[in-house]
Coordinates of C-alpha atoms and ligand atoms in Angstrom, one line a residue:
X1031 CA 96.7 87.1 55.9
X1032 CA 99.8 87.6 58.0
X1033 CA 100.4 83.9 58.8
X1034 CA 102.2 83.7 62.1
X1035 CA 104.8 81.2 61.0
X1036 CA 105.1 82.1 57.4
X1037 CA 108.5 81.2 55.9
X1038 CA 108.9 84.8 54.8
X1039 CA 109.4 85.8 58.5
X1040 CA 112.6 83.8 58.6
X1041 CA 113.8 85.2 55.3
X1042 CA 113.2 88.8 56.4
X1043 CA 115.0 88.2 59.7
X1044 CA 117.9 86.6 57.9
X1045 CA 118.6 89.5 55.5
X1046 CA 117.7 92.7 57.5
X1047 CA 120.5 93.7 59.8
X1048 CA 119.4 97.2 61.0
X1049 CA 115.9 98.4 61.8
X1050 CA 114.3 101.6 62.9
X1051 CA 111.1 101.6 64.9
X1052 CA 108.8 104.6 64.6
X1053 CA 105.5 103.3 66.1
X1054 CA 105.7 101.3 69.3
X1055 CA 103.8 101.9 72.5
X1056 CA 106.2 101.4 75.5
X1057 CA 103.5 99.6 77.5
X1058 CA 102.7 97.3 74.6
X1059 CA 106.3 96.3 74.3
X1060 CA 106.9 95.0 77.9
X1061 CA 107.5 91.2 77.8
X1062 CA 104.8 89.3 79.6
X1063 CA 107.3 87.6 81.9
X1064 CA 108.4 91.1 83.1
X1065 CA 104.8 92.1 83.7
X1066 CA 104.3 89.0 85.8
X1067 CA 107.4 89.7 87.9
X1068 CA 106.5 93.4 88.5
X1069 CA 102.9 92.6 89.4
X1070 CA 104.2 90.0 91.9
X1071 CA 106.9 92.4 93.3
X1072 CA 104.3 95.2 93.8
X1073 CA 101.6 92.8 95.1
X1074 CA 99.2 94.1 92.5
X1075 CA 96.1 92.0 91.9
X1076 CA 94.4 91.4 88.6
X1077 CA 91.1 93.1 87.8
X1078 CA 88.0 90.9 88.4
X1079 CA 87.6 88.4 85.6
X1080 CA 91.0 89.1 84.1
X1081 CA 92.7 85.8 83.2
X1082 CA 96.5 86.5 82.8
X1083 CA 97.1 83.6 80.4
X1084 CA 94.0 84.4 78.3
X1085 CA 93.8 88.2 78.4
X1086 CA 97.4 89.5 78.6
X1087 CA 98.2 88.8 74.9
X1088 CA 96.3 89.1 71.7
X1089 CA 97.3 86.4 69.3
X1090 CA 94.2 86.0 67.1
X1091 CA 92.0 88.5 65.3
X1092 CA 89.7 90.3 67.8
X1093 CA 86.0 91.1 67.3
X1094 CA 86.5 94.7 68.2
X1095 CA 89.2 97.3 69.1
X1096 CA 87.8 97.1 72.7
X1097 CA 88.6 93.4 72.8
X1098 CA 92.1 94.1 71.4
X1099 CA 92.7 96.6 74.2
X1100 CA 91.8 94.2 77.1
X1101 CA 95.5 93.9 78.2
X1102 CA 95.5 97.6 79.0
X1103 CA 93.3 96.9 82.0
X1104 CA 96.5 95.5 83.6
X1105 CA 99.1 97.7 81.8
X1106 CA 97.8 100.8 83.6
X1107 CA 98.3 99.2 87.1
X1108 CA 102.1 99.3 87.3
X1109 CA 104.9 100.2 87.9
X1110 CA 104.4 101.6 91.3
X1111 CA 108.1 101.4 92.2
X1112 CA 110.6 103.6 90.5
X1113 CA 113.0 100.6 90.2
X1114 CA 110.3 98.7 88.3
X1115 CA 110.2 101.5 85.7
X1116 CA 113.9 100.8 85.2
X1117 CA 113.2 97.1 85.0
X1118 CA 110.5 97.3 82.4
X1119 CA 112.4 99.9 80.3
X1120 CA 115.4 97.5 80.2
X1121 CA 113.2 94.6 79.1
X1122 CA 111.6 96.7 76.4
X1123 CA 114.9 97.9 75.0
X1124 CA 116.3 94.4 75.2
X1125 CA 113.5 93.0 73.1
X1126 CA 114.0 95.8 70.6
X1127 CA 117.7 95.0 70.5
X1128 CA 116.8 91.3 69.7
X1129 CA 115.0 92.6 66.7
X1130 CA 118.1 94.5 65.5
X1131 CA 116.4 97.9 66.2
X1132 CA 119.1 100.6 66.1
X1133 CA 116.8 103.5 66.9
X1134 CA 113.3 103.7 68.3
X1135 CA 110.7 106.4 69.0
X1136 CA 109.0 105.1 72.1
X1137 CA 105.5 106.3 72.9
X1138 CA 104.0 106.8 76.3
X1139 CA 101.1 108.7 77.8
X1140 CA 103.4 109.4 80.8
X1141 CA 100.7 110.8 83.0
X1142 CA 99.5 107.4 84.2
X1143 CA 102.8 107.3 86.2
X1144 CA 101.8 110.2 88.3
X1145 CA 99.1 108.3 90.1
X1146 CA 101.1 105.1 90.4
X1147 CA 104.3 106.7 91.7
X1148 CA 102.7 109.6 93.6
X1149 CA 104.8 112.1 91.6
X1150 CA 104.3 115.3 89.6
X1151 CA 103.9 115.2 85.8
X1152 CA 107.5 116.7 85.4
X1153 CA 108.9 113.9 87.7
X1154 CA 107.0 111.3 85.8
X1155 CA 108.5 112.6 82.5
X1156 CA 111.9 112.9 84.0
X1157 CA 111.8 109.3 85.3
X1158 CA 110.7 108.0 81.9
X1159 CA 113.5 109.9 80.2
X1160 CA 116.1 108.5 82.7
X1161 CA 114.8 104.9 82.7
X1162 CA 114.5 104.6 78.9
X1163 CA 117.7 106.6 78.3
X1164 CA 119.8 104.4 80.5
X1165 CA 118.2 101.2 79.0
X1166 CA 118.8 102.5 75.5
X1167 CA 122.4 103.3 76.2
X1168 CA 122.9 99.8 77.7
X1169 CA 121.5 98.1 74.6
X1170 CA 123.2 100.5 72.1
X1171 CA 120.0 101.9 70.8
X1172 CA 119.2 105.5 70.0
X1173 CA 115.8 106.4 71.4
X1174 CA 113.4 109.4 71.3
X1175 CA 110.2 109.8 73.2
X1176 CA 106.8 110.6 71.8
X1177 CA 104.2 112.0 74.2
X1178 CA 100.8 110.4 73.6
X1179 CA 97.5 112.2 74.4
X1180 CA 94.2 110.4 74.0
X1181 CA 91.1 111.4 72.2
X1182 CA 88.2 112.4 74.4
X1183 CA 87.4 115.2 76.9
X1184 CA 90.7 115.2 78.7
X1185 CA 92.9 115.4 75.5
X1186 CA 93.5 119.1 75.7
X1187 CA 94.1 119.4 79.5
X1188 CA 96.4 116.4 79.4
X1189 CA 98.4 117.9 76.5
X1190 CA 98.7 121.2 78.4
X1191 CA 100.0 119.2 81.5
X1192 CA 102.5 117.3 79.4
X1193 CA 103.8 120.4 77.7
X1194 CA 104.2 122.2 81.1
X1195 CA 106.2 119.2 82.4
X1196 CA 108.3 119.4 79.2
X1197 CA 108.9 123.1 79.9
X1198 CA 109.6 122.5 83.6
X1199 CA 112.4 120.1 82.6
X1200 CA 113.9 122.7 80.3
X1201 CA 112.6 121.2 77.0
X1202 CA 114.7 117.9 77.1
X1203 CA 115.9 116.9 73.7
X1204 CA 114.7 113.3 74.4
X1205 CA 111.2 114.3 73.6
X1206 CA 110.8 114.4 69.8
X1207 CA 107.1 114.3 69.0
X1208 CA 103.4 114.2 69.9
X1209 CA 100.9 111.5 69.2
X1210 CA 97.1 111.4 69.3
X1211 CA 95.7 108.0 70.1
X1212 CA 92.5 106.4 71.4
X1213 CA 89.0 105.6 70.2
X1214 CA 88.5 107.2 66.8
X1215 CA 84.8 107.4 67.3
X1216 CA 85.3 109.7 70.2
X1217 CA 85.3 113.5 69.7
X1218 CA 88.2 115.6 70.9
X1219 CA 88.1 119.1 72.4
X1220 CA 87.8 121.8 69.7
X1221 CA 91.0 123.5 70.8
X1222 CA 93.2 120.4 70.5
X1223 CA 94.3 120.7 66.8
X1224 CA 95.4 124.3 67.4
X1225 CA 97.3 123.3 70.6
X1226 CA 99.1 120.6 68.7
X1227 CA 99.9 122.9 65.7
X1228 CA 101.3 125.5 68.2
X1229 CA 103.5 122.9 70.0
X1230 CA 104.8 121.7 66.6
X1231 CA 105.7 125.3 65.7
X1232 CA 107.1 126.2 69.1
X1233 CA 109.1 123.1 70.0
X1234 CA 109.8 121.6 66.6
X1235 CA 108.0 118.4 67.5
X1236 CA 107.1 115.8 64.9
X1237 CA 103.4 115.0 64.9
X1238 CA 101.9 111.6 64.4
X1239 CA 98.2 110.9 64.6
X1240 CA 96.4 107.5 65.0
X1241 CA 93.9 107.8 62.3
X1242 CA 92.0 105.5 59.9
X1243 CA 92.7 102.5 62.0
X1244 CA 89.0 101.7 62.5
X1245 CA 87.6 102.8 59.2
X1246 CA 87.3 106.6 59.5
X1247 CA 88.7 108.2 56.4
X1248 CA 87.8 111.7 57.6
X1249 CA 90.1 111.2 60.6
X1250 CA 93.0 110.8 58.3
X1251 CA 92.1 113.9 56.4
X1252 CA 91.7 115.8 59.7
X1253 CA 95.1 114.5 60.8
X1254 CA 96.7 116.1 57.7
X1255 CA 94.6 119.3 57.4
X1256 CA 93.9 120.1 61.1
X1257 CA 96.8 118.5 63.1
X1258 CA 99.4 119.0 60.4
X1259 CA 100.5 115.4 60.9
X1260 CA 103.9 114.4 59.6
X1261 CA 103.0 110.8 60.0
X1262 CA 99.8 108.7 60.3
X1263 CA 99.5 105.8 62.7
X1264 CA 97.9 102.8 60.8
X1265 CA 95.9 104.9 58.2
X1266 CA 94.4 101.7 56.7
X1267 CA 91.1 103.5 55.8
X1268 CA 93.0 105.8 53.4
X1269 CA 93.6 102.8 51.1
X1270 CA 90.1 103.0 49.8
X1271 CA 90.2 106.8 49.0
X1272 CA 92.4 107.7 46.0
X1273 CA 92.0 111.4 46.6
X1274 CA 93.3 111.0 50.1
X1275 CA 96.2 108.8 49.0
X1276 CA 97.1 111.4 46.5
X1277 CA 97.0 114.1 49.3
X1278 CA 99.3 111.9 51.5
X1279 CA 101.7 111.4 48.6
X1280 CA 101.7 115.1 47.6
X1281 CA 102.4 116.2 51.2
X1282 CA 104.9 113.4 51.9
X1283 CA 103.0 112.2 54.9
X1284 CA 104.3 108.8 56.0
X1285 CA 102.0 106.0 57.1
X1286 CA 103.2 103.9 60.0
X1287 CA 102.0 100.5 58.9
X1288 CA 101.6 97.9 61.6
X1289 CA 100.8 94.7 59.7
X1290 CA 100.3 92.3 62.6
X1291 CA 98.4 94.8 64.7
X1292 CA 96.1 95.7 61.8
X1293 CA 95.1 92.1 61.4
X1294 CA 94.5 91.5 65.1
X1295 CA 92.4 94.6 65.6
X1296 CA 90.4 93.9 62.4
X1297 CA 91.5 97.2 60.9
X1298 CA 92.2 95.0 57.9
X1299 CA 89.6 92.3 57.6
X1300 CA 90.7 88.7 57.2
X1301 CA 89.3 88.5 53.6
X1302 CA 90.9 91.7 52.4
X1303 CA 94.5 92.5 51.3
X1304 CA 96.4 95.1 53.3
X1305 CA 96.4 98.5 51.6
X1306 CA 100.2 98.4 51.4
X1307 CA 100.0 98.0 47.6
X1308 CA 97.6 101.0 47.4
X1309 CA 100.1 103.1 49.3
X1310 CA 102.8 102.0 47.0
X1311 CA 100.8 102.6 43.8
X1312 CA 100.0 106.2 44.9
X1313 CA 103.5 106.9 46.1
X1314 CA 102.5 107.2 49.7
X1315 CA 105.6 106.7 51.9
X1316 CA 105.2 104.1 54.6
X1317 CA 107.3 102.4 57.4
X1318 CA 106.6 99.0 58.9
X1319 CA 106.2 99.2 62.6
X1320 CA 105.2 96.8 65.4
X1321 CA 102.7 98.8 67.6
X1322 CA 102.4 96.5 70.6
X1323 CA 104.9 93.7 70.0
X1324 CA 104.8 92.0 73.4
X1325 CA 101.0 91.9 73.3
X1326 CA 101.3 90.2 70.0
X1327 CA 104.1 88.0 71.2
X1328 CA 106.0 89.0 68.1
X1329 CA 108.6 91.6 67.1
X1330 CA 109.4 94.1 64.3
X1331 CA 111.2 91.3 62.4
X1332 CA 107.9 89.5 62.4
X1333 CA 106.0 92.6 61.2
X1334 CA 108.5 92.9 58.3
X1335 CA 107.9 89.2 57.6
X1336 CA 104.1 89.9 57.6
X1337 CA 104.6 92.8 55.2
X1338 CA 106.5 90.4 52.8
X1339 CA 103.6 88.0 53.1
X1340 CA 101.4 90.9 51.9
X1341 CA 103.6 91.2 48.8
X1342 CA 106.6 93.4 49.7
X1343 CA 110.0 92.1 48.8
X1344 CA 113.2 91.5 50.9
X1345 CA 114.6 94.5 49.0
X1346 CA 111.8 96.7 50.3
X1347 CA 112.6 95.5 53.9
X1348 CA 116.2 96.2 53.4
X1349 CA 115.4 99.7 52.4
X1350 CA 113.1 100.2 55.5
X1351 CA 116.0 101.3 57.7
X1352 CA 116.7 104.3 55.4
X1353 CA 113.0 105.1 55.1
X1354 CA 112.6 105.0 58.9
X1355 CA 115.5 107.4 59.2
X1356 CA 114.1 109.8 56.7
X1357 CA 110.8 110.0 58.5
X1358 CA 112.1 109.8 62.1
X1359 CA 111.5 112.8 64.4
X1360 CA 115.0 112.2 65.9
X1361 CA 117.9 114.2 64.6
X1362 CA 121.4 113.1 63.8
X1363 CA 120.7 109.5 63.0
X1364 CA 123.5 107.8 61.2
Ligands
ZN1057 ZN1 99.5 102.6 68.0

């Protein structure tokens, strides 16, 4: 179990000076104090029954993924003002800087901004690029953006909209990859894998797929075989399938391990060890990531501490920076 105040946390923080973050959702990285300020500034009310103190963070293991996702009832209600996108981007990058993150691939579904800010998809993407770019520069962090589409009926049309926005902006180099997220029990449109493969080929995007987070081994296999994933988000279910582990190893597909998140969502049950050691035994590459650090009230340093509590060494953590660089979709990292 990833004990919140395990002494290893401090040890990891003391000895690791540079970090790379490959799996973090921008919305899940906004400090709670910033959320409160923006909600007040925009006079946004909380949904019925939502208790800010109780529901905005997830600090203990949840009974279901749906329970874990409760904070998103609020995270989709802001920012309505352009200036508040700047404000939240600065807060996100500041908290990454506090965790000694030198480069980050930030994920966002982008399109939620079009409704909030009454703008086109291209404007939403442009604003996201500008806000995160300026914040990253201010904090001395290299950042790339990953566009997230969600499983379900709208996955294909949302991807088409996002790709058109990317084309409209002249294929900005800030965008480095595509991500598929959402409820793994939900089917996706039949044309989605081919669309993602085509975008990978045409634009050189890296592909990362949330798969095997809630127990579905076949989703991990589909991520590799159908979506040509370069990386797998979570991938915990693969730990129990030696053939699949061998496939990930043979293809060099990297698993984005989010130790704290995996405990909070129940992806790794309380009474089971995290499959990190299985990944290692089979030669599956992995990177330690934080997923939604502000929702957890933790940071990447804590996730690395949690990985050490699962049996990894300080030496493993010190090597993580180079591993993250190797599997990053960003170019020219030094
Ligand atoms: Zn995630």
